[in-house]
Coordinates of C-alpha atoms and ligand atoms in Angstrom, one line a residue:
M36 CA 91.7 67.8 99.8
G37 CA 91.4 70.4 96.4
V38 CA 93.6 72.4 93.8
I39 CA 93.9 74.8 96.4
G40 CA 94.8 73.0 99.4
N41 CA 97.2 71.4 97.1
A42 CA 99.1 74.2 96.8
L43 CA 98.4 75.4 100.4
Q44 CA 100.6 71.9 101.3
A45 CA 103.1 72.7 99.0
C46 CA 103.8 76.2 100.1
Q47 CA 104.1 75.2 104.1
E48 CA 106.5 72.1 103.0
R49 CA 109.0 75.3 101.1
I50 CA 108.6 77.1 104.2
R51 CA 109.4 74.6 106.1
G52 CA 112.2 73.6 104.0
A53 CA 113.8 77.1 104.0
C54 CA 112.9 76.6 107.8
V55 CA 115.5 73.8 107.6
M56 CA 117.9 75.8 105.7
A57 CA 118.0 78.8 107.7
G58 CA 119.1 76.9 110.6
R59 CA 115.6 78.7 112.2
E60 CA 113.0 76.4 113.8
A61 CA 110.2 74.9 112.2
G62 CA 107.2 77.4 111.7
C63 CA 109.8 80.2 111.6
A64 CA 108.0 82.1 109.3
G65 CA 103.9 82.6 109.0
L66 CA 102.3 82.7 105.6
I67 CA 100.3 85.1 104.2
A68 CA 97.9 84.2 101.3
V69 CA 97.7 87.0 99.2
S70 CA 94.0 86.6 97.5
K71 CA 94.0 89.8 94.9
T72 CA 92.1 89.3 92.2
F73 CA 90.2 86.4 93.5
P74 CA 87.2 85.4 94.7
A75 CA 86.2 84.9 97.7
E76 CA 84.9 81.3 96.7
A77 CA 89.1 81.3 96.6
I78 CA 89.4 82.5 100.4
R79 CA 86.9 80.2 101.3
A80 CA 88.4 77.0 100.3
A81 CA 92.1 78.1 101.5
H82 CA 90.6 78.7 105.0
A83 CA 88.8 75.4 104.9
A84 CA 92.2 74.1 104.2
G85 CA 93.5 75.8 107.7
Q86 CA 94.9 78.6 106.5
R87 CA 93.8 81.8 108.8
R88 CA 96.1 84.7 107.5
F89 CA 95.0 86.9 103.8
G90 CA 96.7 89.4 102.4
E91 CA 94.5 91.8 99.8
S92 CA 96.1 95.0 97.8
Y93 CA 92.3 96.4 96.5
V94 CA 90.1 98.1 98.9
Q95 CA 86.9 97.9 97.7
E96 CA 87.7 94.3 96.9
A97 CA 88.3 93.6 99.8
L98 CA 84.9 95.2 101.1
V99 CA 83.2 93.1 98.9
K100 CA 85.0 89.4 100.1
Q101 CA 85.4 89.9 103.7
A102 CA 81.5 91.1 103.8
A103 CA 80.7 87.4 101.7
L104 CA 83.1 85.7 104.5
A105 CA 82.3 87.7 107.6
D106 CA 81.6 83.6 108.9
L107 CA 85.1 82.9 108.7
D108 CA 87.6 83.9 111.2
I109 CA 90.5 85.4 108.9
E110 CA 92.9 87.8 110.3
W111 CA 93.1 90.2 107.5
H112 CA 96.6 92.1 105.8
F113 CA 96.2 94.8 104.1
I114 CA 99.3 94.7 101.7
G115 CA 98.5 97.2 98.8
P116 CA 99.7 100.6 98.6
L117 CA 97.5 103.0 100.3
Q118 CA 96.3 106.6 99.6
S119 CA 94.6 108.8 102.5
N120 CA 91.0 108.8 100.9
K121 CA 91.1 104.7 102.2
T122 CA 92.0 104.9 105.8
R123 CA 89.6 104.9 106.9
A124 CA 87.7 102.1 105.4
V125 CA 91.3 100.0 105.6
A126 CA 91.9 101.1 109.3
E127 CA 88.3 99.6 110.2
H128 CA 88.6 96.0 108.2
F129 CA 91.7 95.3 108.6
D130 CA 94.1 93.9 111.1
W131 CA 98.1 94.4 109.6
V132 CA 98.7 96.8 107.3
H133 CA 101.8 96.6 105.3
G134 CA 103.1 99.5 103.4
V135 CA 103.2 102.4 105.4
E136 CA 105.5 104.8 103.7
R137 CA 104.2 108.5 105.3
E138 CA 103.7 110.0 108.6
K139 CA 100.5 111.7 107.5
I140 CA 98.8 107.9 106.7
A141 CA 99.9 106.1 109.8
Q142 CA 98.4 109.0 111.8
R143 CA 95.0 109.1 109.6
L144 CA 94.9 105.1 110.8
S145 CA 95.7 105.6 114.3
E146 CA 93.2 107.9 114.4
Q147 CA 90.2 106.1 112.1
R148 CA 91.0 102.8 113.9
P149 CA 87.9 102.2 116.0
A150 CA 88.0 102.0 119.7
Q151 CA 86.6 98.6 120.3
L152 CA 89.2 97.6 117.7
P153 CA 93.0 96.0 119.3
T154 CA 95.6 98.9 118.2
L155 CA 96.2 98.1 114.7
N156 CA 99.6 96.3 113.4
V157 CA 101.7 98.5 111.5
C158 CA 104.7 98.4 109.1
V159 CA 106.9 100.5 107.5
Q160 CA 107.4 99.6 103.8
V161 CA 111.1 100.2 102.4
N162 CA 113.0 100.5 99.2
V163 CA 115.9 97.8 99.6
S164 CA 116.4 98.1 95.5
G165 CA 117.4 102.6 95.1
E166 CA 116.4 103.6 91.3
A167 CA 115.2 100.1 90.6
S168 CA 112.0 100.3 92.8
K169 CA 109.7 104.2 93.5
Q170 CA 108.0 102.1 96.5
G171 CA 108.7 102.6 100.2
V172 CA 110.5 105.2 102.4
E173 CA 114.5 104.8 101.8
P174 CA 116.6 103.1 104.1
D175 CA 117.6 106.2 105.6
A176 CA 114.9 106.8 106.6
A177 CA 113.0 104.0 107.6
L178 CA 114.5 104.1 111.5
A179 CA 112.7 108.0 111.5
L180 CA 109.4 107.0 110.4
A181 CA 109.2 103.3 112.5
R182 CA 109.8 105.9 116.2
Q183 CA 107.1 108.2 114.6
L184 CA 104.9 105.4 114.0
A185 CA 105.5 103.9 117.5
T186 CA 104.1 107.0 118.9
L187 CA 100.6 106.7 117.5
P188 CA 98.4 105.6 120.3
R189 CA 96.4 104.0 117.5
L190 CA 98.9 101.7 115.9
R191 CA 101.0 98.8 117.1
L192 CA 104.8 98.9 115.5
R193 CA 105.4 95.4 114.2
G194 CA 108.5 95.5 111.9
F195 CA 109.4 96.4 108.4
M196 CA 108.4 95.5 104.9
T197 CA 110.0 94.7 101.7
I198 CA 109.1 94.6 97.9
P199 CA 112.3 94.2 96.2
A200 CA 113.1 94.7 92.7
P201 CA 112.7 91.2 91.0
S202 CA 115.7 88.9 90.7
E203 CA 116.0 85.9 89.5
D204 CA 119.6 86.0 90.9
R205 CA 119.5 84.4 94.9
Q206 CA 122.5 86.1 96.1
V207 CA 120.6 89.8 94.9
Q208 CA 117.4 88.3 96.8
R209 CA 119.8 87.6 99.7
A210 CA 121.2 90.9 99.3
A211 CA 118.4 93.0 99.3
Y212 CA 116.6 90.8 102.8
R213 CA 119.6 91.3 104.7
M214 CA 119.4 95.0 104.2
L215 CA 116.0 94.7 105.4
T216 CA 117.4 92.2 109.2
D217 CA 119.8 95.1 109.7
L218 CA 117.5 97.7 109.2
A219 CA 115.0 95.4 111.8
N220 CA 118.5 95.2 114.2
E221 CA 119.2 98.8 114.1
A222 CA 116.1 99.3 114.9
R223 CA 116.1 97.2 118.3
R224 CA 119.4 98.1 119.4
Q225 CA 117.4 101.4 119.8
G226 CA 114.6 100.5 121.4
L227 CA 112.0 99.8 119.5
A228 CA 110.0 96.6 119.9
V229 CA 110.2 95.3 116.2
D230 CA 109.3 90.9 116.0
T231 CA 108.0 90.9 112.5
L232 CA 110.7 91.3 108.5
S233 CA 107.2 90.9 106.3
M234 CA 109.0 89.7 102.8
G235 CA 109.4 86.9 100.2
M236 CA 107.0 86.1 97.4
S237 CA 106.5 82.7 95.4
A238 CA 109.3 83.3 93.3
D239 CA 111.8 84.4 96.2
L240 CA 110.7 83.0 100.1
E241 CA 113.3 80.8 100.1
S242 CA 116.1 83.3 100.0
A243 CA 113.6 85.8 102.4
I244 CA 113.2 83.8 104.9
L245 CA 117.3 82.8 104.7
E246 CA 117.9 85.8 106.0
G247 CA 115.0 86.4 108.9
A248 CA 111.9 86.9 107.6
T249 CA 109.0 86.2 109.6
L250 CA 105.8 86.6 106.9
V251 CA 106.4 85.7 103.3
R252 CA 103.3 87.0 101.4
V253 CA 102.2 84.1 99.0
G254 CA 99.6 84.9 96.0
T255 CA 100.5 82.5 92.6
A256 CA 102.0 79.4 94.1
I257 CA 98.5 78.9 95.9
F258 CA 96.3 80.4 93.6
G259 CA 97.4 80.4 90.1
G260 CA 98.4 83.5 87.6
R261 CA 96.7 86.4 88.2
S262 CA 94.6 88.2 85.3
Y263 CA 93.8 92.1 86.3
T264 CA 91.3 92.6 83.2
Ligands
PLP299 C1 101.0 90.4 95.2 C2 101.3 90.9 96.6 C3 102.1 89.7 96.4 C4 102.2 88.3 96.4 O1 103.1 87.9 95.0 P1 103.7 86.5 94.2 O2 104.2 86.9 93.1 O3 101.5 86.2 93.6 O4 103.4 85.7 95.3 C5 102.8 89.3 98.0 N1 103.1 91.3 98.0 C6 102.7 92.0 98.0 C7 103.2 93.6 98.3 C8 101.9 92.1 96.7 O5 101.2 93.4 96.1

């Protein structure tokens, strides 16, 4: 197995270990391999090693790679910030959108989701770090947005996603992720069918899994460091 296959295996080991530590069943969290900035061949190598879910953040870059990989069975997750002029491409070419933070974007995604495709899976992006982050809706507003998303015909509300401000302190990491878990529990109490907590990256996936992550998004630990030049 190549470098990417080995790194994937090591990442799966980390996930398994964290699930055990959390007292959750093995495979308690799915892995999204975040392939932004890496070429289609890197995705092909990860796919050959068994990986099926991939995350991309930049629409144009993703479309080029998707065209080159059309022969593969891949579940595509859009995890980047989404502007309204890119919603159509995302509605047509992705299976999941993790970063929904505005009703207007959600409405466009629903209107533009092609009829022959299944409903688009979406997560509400929540800011769990207060002033330290500008991405995502405030926890107080997240449930209202989730309720709105749940009414849109071509979307399927799956849950919540967050990118906390980076911290090396495990307790700080866990406290941030716990906010998302609390929110999902409250959403369920209110009758929303929420089954997804998209949280945890290369540096902190253990903390996220300990707090209930069901999908972790891992780039660096699989593909190596990114250069944006
Ligand atoms: C880039 C990115 C990741 C992956 O981060 P790593 O630290 O490389 O694992 C996860 N989530 C989002 C939203 C990202 O943009």
